[in-house]
Short mmCIF file of C-alpha atoms and ligand atoms in Angstrom, two decimals:
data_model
loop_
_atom_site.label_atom_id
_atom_site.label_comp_id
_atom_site.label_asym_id
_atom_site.label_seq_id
_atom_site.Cartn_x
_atom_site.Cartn_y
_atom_site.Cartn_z
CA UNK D 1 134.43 -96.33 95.94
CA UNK D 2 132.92 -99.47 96.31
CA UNK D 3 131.21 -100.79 99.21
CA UNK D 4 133.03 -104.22 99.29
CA UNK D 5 136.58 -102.80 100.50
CA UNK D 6 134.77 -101.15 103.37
CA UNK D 7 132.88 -104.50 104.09
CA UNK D 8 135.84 -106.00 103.69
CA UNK D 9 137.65 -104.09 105.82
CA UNK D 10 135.05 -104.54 108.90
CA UNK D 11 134.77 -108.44 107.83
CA UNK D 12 138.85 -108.49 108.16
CA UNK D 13 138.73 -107.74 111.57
CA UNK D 14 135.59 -109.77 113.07
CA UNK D 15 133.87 -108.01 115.92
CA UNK D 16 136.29 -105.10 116.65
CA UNK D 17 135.79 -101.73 116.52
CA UNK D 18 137.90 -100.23 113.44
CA UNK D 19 138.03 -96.36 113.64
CA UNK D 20 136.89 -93.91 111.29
CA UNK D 21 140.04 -92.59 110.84
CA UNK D 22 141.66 -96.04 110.09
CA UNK D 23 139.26 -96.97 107.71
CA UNK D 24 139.46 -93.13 105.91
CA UNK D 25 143.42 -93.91 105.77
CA UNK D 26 143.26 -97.65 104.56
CA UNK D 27 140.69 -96.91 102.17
CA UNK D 28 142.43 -93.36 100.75
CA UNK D 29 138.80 -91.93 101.07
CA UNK D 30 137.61 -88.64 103.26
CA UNK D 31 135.80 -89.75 106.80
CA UNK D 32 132.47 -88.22 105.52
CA UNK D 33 132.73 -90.77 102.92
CA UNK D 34 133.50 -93.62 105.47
CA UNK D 35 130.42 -92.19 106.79
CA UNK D 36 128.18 -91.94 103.85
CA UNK D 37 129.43 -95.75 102.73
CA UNK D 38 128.34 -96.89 106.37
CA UNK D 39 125.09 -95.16 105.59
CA UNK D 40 124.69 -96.70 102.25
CA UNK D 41 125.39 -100.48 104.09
CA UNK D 42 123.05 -99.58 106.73
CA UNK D 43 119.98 -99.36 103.55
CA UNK D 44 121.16 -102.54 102.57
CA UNK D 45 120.28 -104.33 105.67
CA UNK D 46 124.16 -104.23 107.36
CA UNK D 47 123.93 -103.43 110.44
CA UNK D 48 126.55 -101.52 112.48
CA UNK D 49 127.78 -100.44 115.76
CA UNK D 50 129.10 -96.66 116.05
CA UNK D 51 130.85 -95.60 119.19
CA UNK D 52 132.88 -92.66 119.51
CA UNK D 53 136.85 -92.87 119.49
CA UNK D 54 136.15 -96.70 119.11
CA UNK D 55 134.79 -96.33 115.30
CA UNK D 56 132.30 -98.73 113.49
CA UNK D 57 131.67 -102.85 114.58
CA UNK D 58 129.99 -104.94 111.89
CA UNK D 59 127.08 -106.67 113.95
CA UNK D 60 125.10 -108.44 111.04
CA UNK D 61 124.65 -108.70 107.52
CA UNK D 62 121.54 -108.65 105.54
CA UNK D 63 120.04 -111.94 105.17
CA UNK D 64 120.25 -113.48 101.50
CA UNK D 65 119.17 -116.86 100.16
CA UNK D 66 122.05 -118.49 98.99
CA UNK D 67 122.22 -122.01 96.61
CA UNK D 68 123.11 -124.13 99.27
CA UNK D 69 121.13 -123.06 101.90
CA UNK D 70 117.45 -123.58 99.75
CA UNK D 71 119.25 -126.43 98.01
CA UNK D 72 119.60 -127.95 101.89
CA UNK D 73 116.08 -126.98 102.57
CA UNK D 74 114.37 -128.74 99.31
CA UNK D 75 113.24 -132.30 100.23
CA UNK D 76 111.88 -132.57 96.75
CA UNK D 77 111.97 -134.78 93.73
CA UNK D 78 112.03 -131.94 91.12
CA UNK D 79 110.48 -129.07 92.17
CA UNK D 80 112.94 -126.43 92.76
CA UNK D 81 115.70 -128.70 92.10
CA UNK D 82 116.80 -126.44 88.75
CA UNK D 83 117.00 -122.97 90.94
CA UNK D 84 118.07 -120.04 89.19
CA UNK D 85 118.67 -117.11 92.36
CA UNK D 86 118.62 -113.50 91.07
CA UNK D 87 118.98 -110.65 93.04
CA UNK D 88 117.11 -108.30 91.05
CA UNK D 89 114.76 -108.79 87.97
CA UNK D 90 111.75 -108.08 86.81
CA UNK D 91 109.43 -110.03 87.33
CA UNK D 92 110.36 -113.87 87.99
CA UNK D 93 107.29 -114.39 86.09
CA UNK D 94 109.32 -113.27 83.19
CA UNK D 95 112.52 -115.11 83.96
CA UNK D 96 110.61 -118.65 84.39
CA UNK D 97 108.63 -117.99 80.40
CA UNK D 98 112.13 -117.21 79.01
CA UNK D 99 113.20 -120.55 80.05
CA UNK D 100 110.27 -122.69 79.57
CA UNK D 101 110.32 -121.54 75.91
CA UNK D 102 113.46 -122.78 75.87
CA UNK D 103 112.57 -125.90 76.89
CA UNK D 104 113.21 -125.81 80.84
CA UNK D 105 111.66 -128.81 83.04
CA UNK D 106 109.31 -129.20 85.06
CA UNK D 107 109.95 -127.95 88.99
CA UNK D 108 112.25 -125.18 87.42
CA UNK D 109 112.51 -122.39 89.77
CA UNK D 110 113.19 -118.78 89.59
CA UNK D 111 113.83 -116.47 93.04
CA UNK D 112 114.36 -112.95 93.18
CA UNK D 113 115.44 -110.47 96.54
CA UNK D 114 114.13 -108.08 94.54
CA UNK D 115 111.42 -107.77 91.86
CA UNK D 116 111.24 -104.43 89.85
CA UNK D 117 108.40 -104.64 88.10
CA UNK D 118 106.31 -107.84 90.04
CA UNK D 119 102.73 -108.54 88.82
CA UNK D 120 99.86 -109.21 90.73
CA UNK D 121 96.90 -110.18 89.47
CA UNK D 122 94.29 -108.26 87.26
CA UNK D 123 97.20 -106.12 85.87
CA UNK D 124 97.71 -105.03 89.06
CA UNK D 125 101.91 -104.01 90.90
CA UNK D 126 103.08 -106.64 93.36
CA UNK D 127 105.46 -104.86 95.95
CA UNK D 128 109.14 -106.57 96.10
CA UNK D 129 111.21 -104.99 98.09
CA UNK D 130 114.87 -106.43 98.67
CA UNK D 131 115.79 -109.64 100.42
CA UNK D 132 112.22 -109.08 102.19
CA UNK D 133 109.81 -111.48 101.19
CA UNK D 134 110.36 -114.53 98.48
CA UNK D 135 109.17 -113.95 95.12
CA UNK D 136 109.59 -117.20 93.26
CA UNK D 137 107.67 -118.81 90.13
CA UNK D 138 107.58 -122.19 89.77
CA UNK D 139 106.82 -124.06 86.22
CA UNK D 140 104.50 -126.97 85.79
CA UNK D 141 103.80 -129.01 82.42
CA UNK D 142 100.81 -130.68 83.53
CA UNK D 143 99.37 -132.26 80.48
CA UNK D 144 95.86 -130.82 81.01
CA UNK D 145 92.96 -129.15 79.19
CA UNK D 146 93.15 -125.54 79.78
CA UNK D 147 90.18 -124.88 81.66
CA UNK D 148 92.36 -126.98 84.55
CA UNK D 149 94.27 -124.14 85.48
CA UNK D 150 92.56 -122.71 87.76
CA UNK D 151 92.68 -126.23 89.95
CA UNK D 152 96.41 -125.50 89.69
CA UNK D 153 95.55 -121.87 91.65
CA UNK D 154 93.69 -123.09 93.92
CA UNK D 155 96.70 -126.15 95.13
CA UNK D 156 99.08 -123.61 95.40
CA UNK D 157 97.35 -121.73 97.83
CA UNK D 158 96.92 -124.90 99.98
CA UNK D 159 100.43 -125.44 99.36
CA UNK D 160 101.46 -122.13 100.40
CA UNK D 161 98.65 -122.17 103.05
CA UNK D 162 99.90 -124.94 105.07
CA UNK D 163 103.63 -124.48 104.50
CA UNK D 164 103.44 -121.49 106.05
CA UNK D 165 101.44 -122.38 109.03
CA UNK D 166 103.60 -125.20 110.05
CA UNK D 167 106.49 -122.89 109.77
CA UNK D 168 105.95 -119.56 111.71
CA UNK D 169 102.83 -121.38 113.50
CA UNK D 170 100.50 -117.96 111.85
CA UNK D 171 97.05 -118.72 111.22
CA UNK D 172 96.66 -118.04 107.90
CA UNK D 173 93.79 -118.92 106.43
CA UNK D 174 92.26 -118.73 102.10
CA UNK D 175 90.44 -115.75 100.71
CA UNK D 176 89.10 -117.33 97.21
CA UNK D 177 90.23 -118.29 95.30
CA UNK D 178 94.37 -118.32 96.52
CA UNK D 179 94.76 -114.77 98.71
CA UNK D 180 96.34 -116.05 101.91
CA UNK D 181 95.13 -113.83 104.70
CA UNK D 182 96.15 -113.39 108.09
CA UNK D 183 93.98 -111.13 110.41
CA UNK D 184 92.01 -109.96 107.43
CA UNK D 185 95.04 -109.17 105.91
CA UNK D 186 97.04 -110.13 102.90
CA UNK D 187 100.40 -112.23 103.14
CA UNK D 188 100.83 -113.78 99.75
CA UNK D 189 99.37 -113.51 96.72
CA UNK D 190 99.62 -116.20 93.81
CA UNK D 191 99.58 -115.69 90.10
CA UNK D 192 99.02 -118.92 87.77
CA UNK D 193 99.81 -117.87 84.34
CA UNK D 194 99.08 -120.76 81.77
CA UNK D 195 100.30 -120.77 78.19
CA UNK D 196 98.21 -123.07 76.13
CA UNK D 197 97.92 -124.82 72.71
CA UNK D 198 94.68 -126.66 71.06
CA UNK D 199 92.72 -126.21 74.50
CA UNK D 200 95.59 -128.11 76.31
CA UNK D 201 97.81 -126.92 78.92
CA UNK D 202 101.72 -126.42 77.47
CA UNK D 203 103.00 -124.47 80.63
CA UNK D 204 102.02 -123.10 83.83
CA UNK D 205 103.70 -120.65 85.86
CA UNK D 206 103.04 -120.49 89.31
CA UNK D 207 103.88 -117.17 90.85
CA UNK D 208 104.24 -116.52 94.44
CA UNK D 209 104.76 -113.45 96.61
CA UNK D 210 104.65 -114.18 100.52
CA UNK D 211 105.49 -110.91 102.72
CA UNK D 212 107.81 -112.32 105.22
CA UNK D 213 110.12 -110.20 107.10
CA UNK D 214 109.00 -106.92 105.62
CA UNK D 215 108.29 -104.06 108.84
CA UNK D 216 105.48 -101.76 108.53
CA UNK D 217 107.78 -99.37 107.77
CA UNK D 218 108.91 -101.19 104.27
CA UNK D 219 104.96 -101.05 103.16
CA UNK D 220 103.79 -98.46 100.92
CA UNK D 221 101.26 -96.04 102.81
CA UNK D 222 98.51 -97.84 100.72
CA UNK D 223 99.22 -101.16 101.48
CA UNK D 224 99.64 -100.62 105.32
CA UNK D 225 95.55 -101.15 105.80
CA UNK D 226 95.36 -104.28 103.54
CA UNK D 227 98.40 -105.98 104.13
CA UNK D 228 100.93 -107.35 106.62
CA UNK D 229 103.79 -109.77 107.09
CA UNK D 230 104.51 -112.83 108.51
CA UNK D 231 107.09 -110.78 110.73
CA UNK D 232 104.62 -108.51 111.84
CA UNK D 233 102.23 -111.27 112.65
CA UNK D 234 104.34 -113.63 114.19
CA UNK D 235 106.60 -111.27 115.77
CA UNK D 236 109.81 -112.52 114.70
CA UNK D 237 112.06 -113.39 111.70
CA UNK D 238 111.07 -116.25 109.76
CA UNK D 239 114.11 -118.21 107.47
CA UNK D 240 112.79 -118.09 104.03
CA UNK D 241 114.86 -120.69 103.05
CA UNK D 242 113.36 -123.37 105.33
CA UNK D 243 109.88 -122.02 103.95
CA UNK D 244 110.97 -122.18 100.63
CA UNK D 245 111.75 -125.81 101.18
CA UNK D 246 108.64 -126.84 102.95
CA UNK D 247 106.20 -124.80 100.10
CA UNK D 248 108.22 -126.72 97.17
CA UNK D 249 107.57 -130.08 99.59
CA UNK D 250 103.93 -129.40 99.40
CA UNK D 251 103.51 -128.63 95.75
CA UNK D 252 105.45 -131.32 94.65
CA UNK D 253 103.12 -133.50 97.21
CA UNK D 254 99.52 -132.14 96.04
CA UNK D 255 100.14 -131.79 92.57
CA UNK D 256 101.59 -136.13 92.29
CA UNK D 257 97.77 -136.15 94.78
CA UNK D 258 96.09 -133.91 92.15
CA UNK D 259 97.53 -135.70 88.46
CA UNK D 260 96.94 -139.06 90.21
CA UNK D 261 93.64 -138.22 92.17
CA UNK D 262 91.97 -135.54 89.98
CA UNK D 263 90.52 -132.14 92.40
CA UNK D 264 88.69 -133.86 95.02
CA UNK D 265 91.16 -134.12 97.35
CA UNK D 266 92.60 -130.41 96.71
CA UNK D 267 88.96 -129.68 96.99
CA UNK D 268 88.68 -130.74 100.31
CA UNK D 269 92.13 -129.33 102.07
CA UNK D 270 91.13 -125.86 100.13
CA UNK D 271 87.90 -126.01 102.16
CA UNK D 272 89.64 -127.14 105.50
CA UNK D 273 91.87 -123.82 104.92
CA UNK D 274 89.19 -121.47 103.55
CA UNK D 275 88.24 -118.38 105.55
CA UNK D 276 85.87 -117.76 102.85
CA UNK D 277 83.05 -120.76 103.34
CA UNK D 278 80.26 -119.28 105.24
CA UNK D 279 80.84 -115.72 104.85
CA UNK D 280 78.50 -113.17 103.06
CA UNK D 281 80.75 -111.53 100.15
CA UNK D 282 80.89 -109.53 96.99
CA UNK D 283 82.42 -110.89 94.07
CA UNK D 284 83.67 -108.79 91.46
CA UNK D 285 83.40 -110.61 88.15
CA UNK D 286 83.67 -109.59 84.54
CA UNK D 287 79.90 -110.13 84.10
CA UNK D 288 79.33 -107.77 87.48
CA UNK D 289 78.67 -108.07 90.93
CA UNK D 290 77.32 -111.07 92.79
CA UNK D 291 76.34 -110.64 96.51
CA UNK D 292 75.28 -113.63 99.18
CA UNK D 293 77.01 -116.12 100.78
CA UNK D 294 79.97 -118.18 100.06
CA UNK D 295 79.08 -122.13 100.23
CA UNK D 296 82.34 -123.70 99.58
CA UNK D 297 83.53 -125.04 96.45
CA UNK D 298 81.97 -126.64 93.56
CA UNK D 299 83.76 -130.26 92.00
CA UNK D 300 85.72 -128.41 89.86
CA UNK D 301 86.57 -125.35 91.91
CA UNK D 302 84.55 -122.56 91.39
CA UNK D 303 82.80 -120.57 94.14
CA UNK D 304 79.04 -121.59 95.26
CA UNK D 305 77.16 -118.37 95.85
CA UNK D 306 73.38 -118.41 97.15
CA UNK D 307 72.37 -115.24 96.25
CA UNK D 308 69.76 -113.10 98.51
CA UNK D 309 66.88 -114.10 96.45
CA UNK D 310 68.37 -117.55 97.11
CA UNK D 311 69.05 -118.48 93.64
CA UNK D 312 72.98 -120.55 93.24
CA UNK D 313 75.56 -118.91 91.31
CA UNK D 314 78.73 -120.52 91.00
CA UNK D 315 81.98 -117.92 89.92
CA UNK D 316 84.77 -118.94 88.40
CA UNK D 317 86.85 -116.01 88.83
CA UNK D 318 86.69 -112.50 90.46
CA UNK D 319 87.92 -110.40 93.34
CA UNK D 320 85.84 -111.32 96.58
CA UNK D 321 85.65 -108.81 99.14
CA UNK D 322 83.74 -109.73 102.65
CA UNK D 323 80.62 -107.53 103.09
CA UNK D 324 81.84 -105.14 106.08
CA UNK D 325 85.53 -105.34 105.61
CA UNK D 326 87.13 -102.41 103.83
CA UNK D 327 89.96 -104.29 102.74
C1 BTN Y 1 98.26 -111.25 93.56
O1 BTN Y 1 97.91 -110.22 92.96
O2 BTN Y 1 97.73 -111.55 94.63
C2 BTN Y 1 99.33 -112.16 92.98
C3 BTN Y 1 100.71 -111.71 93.33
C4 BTN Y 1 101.80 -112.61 92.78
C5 BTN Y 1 103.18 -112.07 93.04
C6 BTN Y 1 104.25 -113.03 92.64
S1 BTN Y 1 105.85 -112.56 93.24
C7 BTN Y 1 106.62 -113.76 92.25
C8 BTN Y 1 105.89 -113.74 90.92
N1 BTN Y 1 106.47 -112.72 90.06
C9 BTN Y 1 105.60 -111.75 89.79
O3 BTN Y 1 105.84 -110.76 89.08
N2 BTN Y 1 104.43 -111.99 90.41
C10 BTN Y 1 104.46 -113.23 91.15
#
């Protein structure tokens, strides 16, 4: 049996109580299957009253993004304005290099509830569980060189970064080069993929993942020390459509700033936001380890690293890790 005549059912008859026994004889189905179904609803996200000889009360339904709530929510030029919604896929990382080989615009946008196999970086899983977070790649033709990309990184985490501070008020802050952290702990995690040709840019695909209203519960046991939500941290649900809006807002802002401006002023709102400047860190690089303390950012982007023996370094790209911090 499907769920939908059940939902239907409770949705017919809006805030009453409709009995098991009512529902068993509409729906020509046993009452332990009423009950299982109920069950099944209740993994979904539905949420339902049961009292005894009164029967089952829908009292809310999961939360989905819907067209014309984002659409609503999108002050934006182009970005986001082509929106393709899934509810489950791959990886929207996927979904997004389908269509830009087929010749998709700029500002195209791909969101999943649910991601089944989501990337992170360094070949790494992200965790996507349903109508939990957003997952959402954006694509960008900047008509660059290639070794511009990682400028793009670094924008989106300042895009990210102060969208979602102005929305749930959480003090998130920038782990280099585009972790966004709150209480030493990760929220979102951003994956620029760039497809080039002849050392220029031909597509970019920004990839986000921002844990919003995930519980503890909903993290995997190994995640539980390293991450957290902005749920957890802020205490309450946050509307991912109104953040969806407000992170498109700010990408579409910085990267007019950034193609008109060049990194400097990036540069500088990265630093404002950085929780990284000032500390003493490892970096994990292909060529090895580095160890000293972070300095801020160099004109193009890369990480400043005075080394014990003093000497600069300056990384382009690694995992940094604070010396002292586990996670
Ligand atoms: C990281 O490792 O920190 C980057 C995580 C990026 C996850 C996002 S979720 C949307 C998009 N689709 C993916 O498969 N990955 C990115």
């Amino acid at each position: 049996m499907s769920h939908s005549r059940l939902l239907d059912l409770l949705l017919s008859q809006p805030g009453q109580y409709v009995s098991g026994e009512e529902i068993s004889r509409k729906l020509s189905i046993s009452r332990t299957a009423v009950w299982k179904q109920i069950n099944k609803l209740r993994e979904e996200g539905y949420e339902f009253e049961a009292v005894s000889r009164k029967g089952y009360r829908l009292i809310s339904k999961p939360e989905r993004l819907e067209y014309s709530g984002l659409l609503q929510a999108m002050n934006t030029k182009s970005f986001g304005r082509r929106l393709k919604l899934l509810d489950v896929t791959t990886s929207t990382q996927e979904e997004v290099r389908l269509l830009a080989e087929q010749g998709a615009d700029e500002g195209t946008l791909v969101i999943a509830e649910e991601q089944t196999i989501g990337r992170g970086r360094q070949g790494r899983k992200w965790h996507s569980p349903a109508g939990k977070g957003i997952w959402m790649s954006l694509l960008l033709r900047p008509q660059l060189p290639l070794s511009s990309a990682p400028q793009l990184t670094l924008l989106s985490a300042v895009a990210v970064c102060r969208a979602v501070r102005a929305v749930t008020g959480v003090d998130v802050g920038i782990k280099w080069p585009n972790d966004l952290l709150a209480n030493g702990r990760k929220v979102c995690g951003i994956l620029l993929e760039s497809v080039g040709e002849d050392e220029m840019i031909r597509y970019c695909i920004a990839g986000i993942g921002i844990d919003v209203n995930l519980e503890s519960s909903d993290l995997p046991p190994e995640l539980v020390p390293i991450a957290t939500s902005l749920q957890i941290e802020s205490g309450q649900k946050v509307d991912r459509a109104v953040l969806v809006g407000l992170i498109l807002a700010e990408m579409e802002k910085l990267y007019g700033l950034y193609l008109e401006e060049g990194f400097a002023p990036i540069g500088h709102l990265w630093e404002a936001l950085s929780i990284t400047t000032g500390q003493d860190i490892t970096v994990k690089t292909a060529q090895g380890e580095v160890s000293g303390r972070a300095m801020g950012l160099d004109e193009n982007g890369g990480l400043l690293v005075i080394q014990e023996d003093k000497r600069q370094t300056t990384i382009f790209s690694g995992e940094v890790q604070f010396v002292g911090c586990n996670p």
